[in-house]
Tab-separated table of C-alpha atoms and ligand atoms in Angstrom:
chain	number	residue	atom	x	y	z
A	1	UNK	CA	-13.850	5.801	41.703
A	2	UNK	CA	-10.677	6.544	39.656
A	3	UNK	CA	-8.124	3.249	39.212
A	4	UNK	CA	-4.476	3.474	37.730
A	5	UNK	CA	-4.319	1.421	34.717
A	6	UNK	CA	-1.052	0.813	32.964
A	7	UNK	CA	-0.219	4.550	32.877
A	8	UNK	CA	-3.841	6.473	33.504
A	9	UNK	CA	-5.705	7.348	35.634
A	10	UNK	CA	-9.508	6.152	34.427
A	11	UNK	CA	-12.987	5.523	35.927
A	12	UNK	CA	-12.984	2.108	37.422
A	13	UNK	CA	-16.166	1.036	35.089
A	14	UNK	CA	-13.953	1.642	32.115
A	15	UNK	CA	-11.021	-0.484	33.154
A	16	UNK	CA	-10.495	-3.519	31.499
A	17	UNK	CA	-7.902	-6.368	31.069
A	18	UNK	CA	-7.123	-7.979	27.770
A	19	UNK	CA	-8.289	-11.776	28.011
A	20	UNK	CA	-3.993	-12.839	27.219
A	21	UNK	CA	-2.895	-11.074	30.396
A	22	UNK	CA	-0.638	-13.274	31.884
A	23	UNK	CA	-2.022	-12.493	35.339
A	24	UNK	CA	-5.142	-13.576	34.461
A	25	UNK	CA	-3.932	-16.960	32.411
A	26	UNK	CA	-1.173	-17.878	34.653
A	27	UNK	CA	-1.197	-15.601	37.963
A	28	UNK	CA	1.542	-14.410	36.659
A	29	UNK	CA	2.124	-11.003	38.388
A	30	UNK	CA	2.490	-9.894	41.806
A	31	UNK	CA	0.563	-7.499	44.219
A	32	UNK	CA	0.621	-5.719	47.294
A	33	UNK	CA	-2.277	-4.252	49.985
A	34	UNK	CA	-0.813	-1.096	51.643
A	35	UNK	CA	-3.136	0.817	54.505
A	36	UNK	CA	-4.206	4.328	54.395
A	37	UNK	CA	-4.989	5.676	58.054
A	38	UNK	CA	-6.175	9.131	58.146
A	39	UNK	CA	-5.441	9.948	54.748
A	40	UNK	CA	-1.981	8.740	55.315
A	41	UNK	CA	-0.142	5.434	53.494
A	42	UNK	CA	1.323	3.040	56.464
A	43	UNK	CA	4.771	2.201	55.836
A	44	UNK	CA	4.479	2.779	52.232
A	45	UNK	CA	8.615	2.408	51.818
A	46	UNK	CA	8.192	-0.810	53.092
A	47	UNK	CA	5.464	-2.521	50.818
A	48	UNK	CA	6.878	-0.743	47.380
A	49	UNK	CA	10.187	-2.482	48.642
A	50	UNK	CA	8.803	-5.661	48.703
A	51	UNK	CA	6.804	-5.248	45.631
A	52	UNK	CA	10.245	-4.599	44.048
A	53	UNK	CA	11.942	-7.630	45.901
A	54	UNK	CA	9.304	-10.443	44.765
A	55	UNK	CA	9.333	-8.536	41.119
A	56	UNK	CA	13.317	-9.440	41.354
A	57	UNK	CA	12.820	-13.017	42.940
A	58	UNK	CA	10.392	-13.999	39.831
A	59	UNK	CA	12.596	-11.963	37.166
A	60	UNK	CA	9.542	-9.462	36.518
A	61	UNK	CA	10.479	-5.958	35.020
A	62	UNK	CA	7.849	-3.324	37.019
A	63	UNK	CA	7.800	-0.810	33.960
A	64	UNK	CA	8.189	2.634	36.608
A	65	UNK	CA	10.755	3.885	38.796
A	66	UNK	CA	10.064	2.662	42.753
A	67	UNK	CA	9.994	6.551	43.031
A	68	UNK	CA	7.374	7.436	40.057
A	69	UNK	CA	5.238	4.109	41.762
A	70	UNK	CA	5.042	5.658	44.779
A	71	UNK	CA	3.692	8.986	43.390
A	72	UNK	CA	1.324	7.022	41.488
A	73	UNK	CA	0.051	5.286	44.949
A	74	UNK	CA	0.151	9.093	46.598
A	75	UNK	CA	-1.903	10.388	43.382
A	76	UNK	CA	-4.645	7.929	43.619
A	77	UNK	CA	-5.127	8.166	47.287
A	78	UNK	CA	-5.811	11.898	46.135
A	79	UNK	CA	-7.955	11.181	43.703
A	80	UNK	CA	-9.877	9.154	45.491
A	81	UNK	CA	-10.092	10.924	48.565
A	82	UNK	CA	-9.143	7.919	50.787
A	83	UNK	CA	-9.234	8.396	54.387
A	84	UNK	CA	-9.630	4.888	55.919
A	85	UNK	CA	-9.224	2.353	53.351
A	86	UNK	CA	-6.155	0.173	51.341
A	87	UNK	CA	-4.655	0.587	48.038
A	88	UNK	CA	-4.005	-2.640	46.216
A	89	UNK	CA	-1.644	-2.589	43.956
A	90	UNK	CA	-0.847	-5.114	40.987
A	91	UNK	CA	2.113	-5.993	38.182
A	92	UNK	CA	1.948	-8.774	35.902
A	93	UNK	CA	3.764	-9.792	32.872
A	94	UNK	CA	2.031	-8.493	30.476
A	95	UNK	CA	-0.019	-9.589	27.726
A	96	UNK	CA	1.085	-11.900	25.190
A	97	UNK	CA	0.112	-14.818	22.822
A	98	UNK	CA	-0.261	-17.779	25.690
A	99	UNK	CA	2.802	-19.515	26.125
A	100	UNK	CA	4.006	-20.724	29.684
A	101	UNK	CA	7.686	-18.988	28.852
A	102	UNK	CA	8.305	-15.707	29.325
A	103	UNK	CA	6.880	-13.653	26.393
A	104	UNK	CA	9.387	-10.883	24.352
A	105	UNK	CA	11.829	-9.253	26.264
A	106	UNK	CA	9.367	-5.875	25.000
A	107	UNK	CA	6.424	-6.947	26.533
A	108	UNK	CA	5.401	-4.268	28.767
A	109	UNK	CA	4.114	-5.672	32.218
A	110	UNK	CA	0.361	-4.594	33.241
A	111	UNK	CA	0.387	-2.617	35.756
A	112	UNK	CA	-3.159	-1.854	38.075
A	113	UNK	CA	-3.876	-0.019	41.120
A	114	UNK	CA	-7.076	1.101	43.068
A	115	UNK	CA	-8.983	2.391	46.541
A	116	UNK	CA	-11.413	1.015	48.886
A	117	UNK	CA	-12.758	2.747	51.751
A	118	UNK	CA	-11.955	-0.005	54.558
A	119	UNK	CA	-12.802	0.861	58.509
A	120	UNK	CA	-10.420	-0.815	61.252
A	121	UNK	CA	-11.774	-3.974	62.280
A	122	UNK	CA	-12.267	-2.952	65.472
A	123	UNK	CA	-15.168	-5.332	67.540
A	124	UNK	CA	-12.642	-8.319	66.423
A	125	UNK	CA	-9.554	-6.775	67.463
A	126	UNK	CA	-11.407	-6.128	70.432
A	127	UNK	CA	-12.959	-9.506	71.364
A	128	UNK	CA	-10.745	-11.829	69.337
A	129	UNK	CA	-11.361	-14.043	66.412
A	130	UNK	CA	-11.553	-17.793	65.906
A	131	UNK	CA	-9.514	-19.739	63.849
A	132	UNK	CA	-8.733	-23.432	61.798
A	133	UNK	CA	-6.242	-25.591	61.268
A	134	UNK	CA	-4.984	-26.599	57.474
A	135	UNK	CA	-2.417	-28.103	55.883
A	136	UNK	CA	-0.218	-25.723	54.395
A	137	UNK	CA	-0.494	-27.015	50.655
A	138	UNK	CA	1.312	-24.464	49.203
A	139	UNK	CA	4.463	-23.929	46.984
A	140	UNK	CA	8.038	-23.270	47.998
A	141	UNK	CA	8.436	-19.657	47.326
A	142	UNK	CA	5.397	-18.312	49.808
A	143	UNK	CA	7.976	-15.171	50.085
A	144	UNK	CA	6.545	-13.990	46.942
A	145	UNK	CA	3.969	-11.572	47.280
A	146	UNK	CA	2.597	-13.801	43.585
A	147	UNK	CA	-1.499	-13.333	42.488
A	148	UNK	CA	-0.605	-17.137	42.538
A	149	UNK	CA	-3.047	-17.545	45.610
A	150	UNK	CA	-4.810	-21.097	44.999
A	151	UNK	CA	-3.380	-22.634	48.137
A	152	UNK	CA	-4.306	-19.685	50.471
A	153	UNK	CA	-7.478	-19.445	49.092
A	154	UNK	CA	-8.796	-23.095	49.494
A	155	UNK	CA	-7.341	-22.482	53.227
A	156	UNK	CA	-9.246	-19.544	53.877
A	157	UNK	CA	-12.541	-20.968	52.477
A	158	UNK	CA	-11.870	-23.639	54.319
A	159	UNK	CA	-12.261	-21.174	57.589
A	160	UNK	CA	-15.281	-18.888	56.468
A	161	UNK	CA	-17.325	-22.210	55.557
A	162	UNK	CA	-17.196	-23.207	59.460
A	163	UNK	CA	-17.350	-19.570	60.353
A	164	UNK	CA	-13.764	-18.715	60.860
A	165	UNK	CA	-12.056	-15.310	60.686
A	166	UNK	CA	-8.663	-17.487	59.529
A	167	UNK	CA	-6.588	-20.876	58.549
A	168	UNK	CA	-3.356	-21.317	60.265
A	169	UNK	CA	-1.512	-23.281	57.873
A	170	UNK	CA	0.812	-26.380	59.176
A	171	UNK	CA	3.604	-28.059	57.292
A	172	UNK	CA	3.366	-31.233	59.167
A	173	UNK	CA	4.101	-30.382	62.517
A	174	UNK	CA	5.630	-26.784	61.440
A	175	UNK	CA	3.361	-23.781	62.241
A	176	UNK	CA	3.995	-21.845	58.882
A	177	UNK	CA	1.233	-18.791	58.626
A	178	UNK	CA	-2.063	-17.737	58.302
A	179	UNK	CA	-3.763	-17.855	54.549
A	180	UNK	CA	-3.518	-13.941	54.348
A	181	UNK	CA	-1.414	-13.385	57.732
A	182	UNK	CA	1.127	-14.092	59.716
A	183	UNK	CA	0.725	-16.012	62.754
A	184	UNK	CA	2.418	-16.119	66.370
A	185	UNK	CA	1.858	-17.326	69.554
A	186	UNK	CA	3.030	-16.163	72.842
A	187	UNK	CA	4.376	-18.530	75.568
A	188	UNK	CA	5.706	-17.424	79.237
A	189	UNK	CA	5.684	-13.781	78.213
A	190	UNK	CA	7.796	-14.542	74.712
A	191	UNK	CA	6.223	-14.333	71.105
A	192	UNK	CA	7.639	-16.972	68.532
A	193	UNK	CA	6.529	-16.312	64.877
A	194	UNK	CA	7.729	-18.659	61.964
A	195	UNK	CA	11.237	-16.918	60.338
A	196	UNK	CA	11.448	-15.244	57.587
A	197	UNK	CA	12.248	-17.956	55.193
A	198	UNK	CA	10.819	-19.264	52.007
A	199	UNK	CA	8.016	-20.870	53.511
A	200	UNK	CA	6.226	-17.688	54.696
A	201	UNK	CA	5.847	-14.093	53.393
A	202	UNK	CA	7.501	-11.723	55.219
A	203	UNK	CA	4.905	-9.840	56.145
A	204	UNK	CA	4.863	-5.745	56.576
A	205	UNK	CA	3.323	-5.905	59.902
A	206	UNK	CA	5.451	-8.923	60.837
A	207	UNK	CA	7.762	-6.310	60.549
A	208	UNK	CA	6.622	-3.435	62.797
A	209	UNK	CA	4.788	-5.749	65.609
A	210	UNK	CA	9.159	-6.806	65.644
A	211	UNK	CA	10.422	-3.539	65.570
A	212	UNK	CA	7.503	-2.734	68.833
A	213	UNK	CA	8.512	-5.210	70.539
A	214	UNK	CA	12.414	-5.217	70.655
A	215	UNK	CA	11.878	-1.636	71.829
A	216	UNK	CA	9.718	-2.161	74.603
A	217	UNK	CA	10.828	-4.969	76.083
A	218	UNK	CA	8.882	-7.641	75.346
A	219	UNK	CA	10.737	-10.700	73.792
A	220	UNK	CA	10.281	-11.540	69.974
A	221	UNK	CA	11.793	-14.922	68.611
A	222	UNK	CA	12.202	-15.980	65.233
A	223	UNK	CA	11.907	-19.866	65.510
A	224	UNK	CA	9.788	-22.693	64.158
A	225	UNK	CA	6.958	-23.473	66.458
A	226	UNK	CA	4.980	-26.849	66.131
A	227	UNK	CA	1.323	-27.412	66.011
A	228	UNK	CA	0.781	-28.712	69.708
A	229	UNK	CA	2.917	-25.820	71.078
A	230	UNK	CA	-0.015	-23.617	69.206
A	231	UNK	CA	-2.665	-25.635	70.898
A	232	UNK	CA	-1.211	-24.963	74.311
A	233	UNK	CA	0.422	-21.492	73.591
A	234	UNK	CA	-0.684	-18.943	76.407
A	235	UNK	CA	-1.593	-16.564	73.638
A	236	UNK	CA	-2.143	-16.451	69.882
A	237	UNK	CA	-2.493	-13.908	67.445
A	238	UNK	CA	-1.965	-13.233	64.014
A	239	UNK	CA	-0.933	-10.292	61.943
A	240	UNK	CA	-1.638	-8.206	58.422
A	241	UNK	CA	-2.199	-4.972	56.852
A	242	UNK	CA	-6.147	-5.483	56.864
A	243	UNK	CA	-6.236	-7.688	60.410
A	244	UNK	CA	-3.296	-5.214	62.300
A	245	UNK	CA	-2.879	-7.202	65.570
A	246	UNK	CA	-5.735	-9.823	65.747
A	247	UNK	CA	-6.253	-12.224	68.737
A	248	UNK	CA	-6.971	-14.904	68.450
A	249	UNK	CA	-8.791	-17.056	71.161
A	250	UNK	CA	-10.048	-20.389	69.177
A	251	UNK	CA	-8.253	-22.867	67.292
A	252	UNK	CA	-11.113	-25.149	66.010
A	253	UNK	CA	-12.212	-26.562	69.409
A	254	UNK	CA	-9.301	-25.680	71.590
A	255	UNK	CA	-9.248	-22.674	73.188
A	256	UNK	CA	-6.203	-20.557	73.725
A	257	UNK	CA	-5.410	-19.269	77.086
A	258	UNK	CA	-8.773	-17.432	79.225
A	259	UNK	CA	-10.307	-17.749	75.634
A	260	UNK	CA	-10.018	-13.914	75.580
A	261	UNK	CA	-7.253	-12.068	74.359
A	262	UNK	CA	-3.955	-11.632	76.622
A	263	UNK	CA	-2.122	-9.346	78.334
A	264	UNK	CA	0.763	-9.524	75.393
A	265	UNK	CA	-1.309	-9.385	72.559
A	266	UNK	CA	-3.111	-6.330	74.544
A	267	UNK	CA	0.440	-4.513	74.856
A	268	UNK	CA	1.372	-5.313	71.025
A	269	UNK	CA	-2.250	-4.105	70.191
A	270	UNK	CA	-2.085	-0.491	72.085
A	271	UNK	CA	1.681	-0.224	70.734
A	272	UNK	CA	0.504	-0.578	67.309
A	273	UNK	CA	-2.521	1.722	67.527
A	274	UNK	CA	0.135	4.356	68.655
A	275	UNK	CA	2.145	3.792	65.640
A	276	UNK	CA	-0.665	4.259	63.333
A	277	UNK	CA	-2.561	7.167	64.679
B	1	PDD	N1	-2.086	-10.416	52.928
B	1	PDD	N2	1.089	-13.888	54.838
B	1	PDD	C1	0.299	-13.944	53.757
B	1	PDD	C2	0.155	-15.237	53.036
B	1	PDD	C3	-0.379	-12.777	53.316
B	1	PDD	O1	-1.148	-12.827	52.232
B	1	PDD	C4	-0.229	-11.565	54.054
B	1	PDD	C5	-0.903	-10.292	53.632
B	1	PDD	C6	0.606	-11.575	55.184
B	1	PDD	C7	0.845	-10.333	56.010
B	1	PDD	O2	1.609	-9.388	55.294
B	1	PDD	P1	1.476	-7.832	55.573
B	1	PDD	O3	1.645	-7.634	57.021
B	1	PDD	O4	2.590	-7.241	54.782
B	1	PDD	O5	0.110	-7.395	55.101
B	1	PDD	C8	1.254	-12.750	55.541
B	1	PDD	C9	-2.674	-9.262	52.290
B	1	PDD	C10	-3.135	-8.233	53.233
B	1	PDD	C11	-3.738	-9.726	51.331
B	1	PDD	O6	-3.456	-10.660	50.586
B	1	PDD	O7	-4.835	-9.160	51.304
């Protein structure tokens, strides 16, 4: 396949990173994972937004125009053909001489992008997924979309090692998120999801499962849940580019409702299948 790196487009076996990129040293970059649906980017506006927001919150200079970005994105999908897949896109500072400071004002920040083919995953959205509970180890700033990933990464190994789709971090008693999701749980007909602070990320599909919601009637509240209110939540399910609306019916040996997924998570899953087809 053909990747986007810093400024061409080359063959992906060709494409290589200098060893003083400070995404590599430090994780010090950001990224985003947008969704191509028949051939079509899925709320592209949104995730180049964002990309430009954590760039901001972490005083990163993206070296294109949001505009000349997004043709980038729209040129690769070309190139590549994509039909049903993601594009993941990456900035990072740069490459410089290690130093943990920010290198010269001049150095240009590294900027990658490429394709995958990726189907819907559509037996789990369909029977539900099981999940874990972790302590949410993490930084302060989990708004940042940062390649800084350790924490969510030793969460979500610590699912797929007992067979897990996901880890539904906890900060104490706080429900925060999934490692690469968001999570919510529905109780007497009303879904609660973490807010938007900086303890989360605010995630994309956060975003349109919100938007589905308000306009069909079903309630959507932004407040702090705790961990035993997840345990005996009528529903669960949790949310991202890759996972859409997943159900979830286990958490480790409790399970969540009928231990099938429920009529609310159902509603939010057709609504969202409308939106992307
Ligand atoms: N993950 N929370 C975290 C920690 C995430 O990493 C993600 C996305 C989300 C959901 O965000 P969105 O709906 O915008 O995809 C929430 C991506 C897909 C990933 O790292 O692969």
């Amino acid at each position: 396949g053909t990747v986007f790196l810093n400024g061409d487009y080359v063959k992906r076996s060709g494409a290589k990173v200098d060893i003083e990129d400070r995404g590599y040293q430090f994780g010090d970059g950001i990224y985003e994972v947008v969704r191509v649906y028949n051939g079509n980017v899925f709320t592209m506006d949104e995730h180049m937004e964002r990309l430009y927001q954590s760039a901001d919150k972490m005083k990163l200079k993206i070296p294109f125009e949001l505009k000349e970005f997004t043709s980038i994105v729209f040129k690769l999908i070309e190139l590549n053909d994509v039909h049903e897949g993601i594009v993941y896109i990456q900035v990072s500072r740069g490459v410089s001489p290690r130093q943990h400071h920010f290198p010269a004002k001049d150095t240009a920040g590294s900027v990658t992008a490429y394709t995958k083919e990726f189907k819907r995953p559509v037996k789990s959205l369909d029977e539900g997924v099981t999940t874990t509970l972790v302590e949410d180890i993490r930084w302060l700033r989990c708004d940042i979309k940062s390649l800084n990933l350790l924490g969510n990464i030793l969460a979500k190994e610590e699912a797929a090692s007992g067979g897990h789709f996901e880890a539904i971090q906890h900060r104490g008693e706080t429900v925060t998120e999934g490692s690469s999701s968001n999570a919510f749980m529905v109780k007497d007909g009303v879904v609660y999801t973490h807010p938007a602070t900086n303890l989360i990320l605010n995630g994309i599909t956060r975003k349109v499962i919100k938007e589905l919601a308000d306009r069909n009637g079903v309630k959507f509240v932004e407040k702090i849940f705790t961990v035993d209110e997840l345990l005996s939540a009528d529903e669960l399910f949790i949310a991202s580019t890759t996972s859409e609306v997943m159900p979830v019916v286990k958490v480790d040996e409790t399970v969540i409702g009928q231990g099938a997924p429920g009529p609310v998570t159902r509603k939010l899953q057709e609504l969202f299948t409308e939106r992307i087809e």
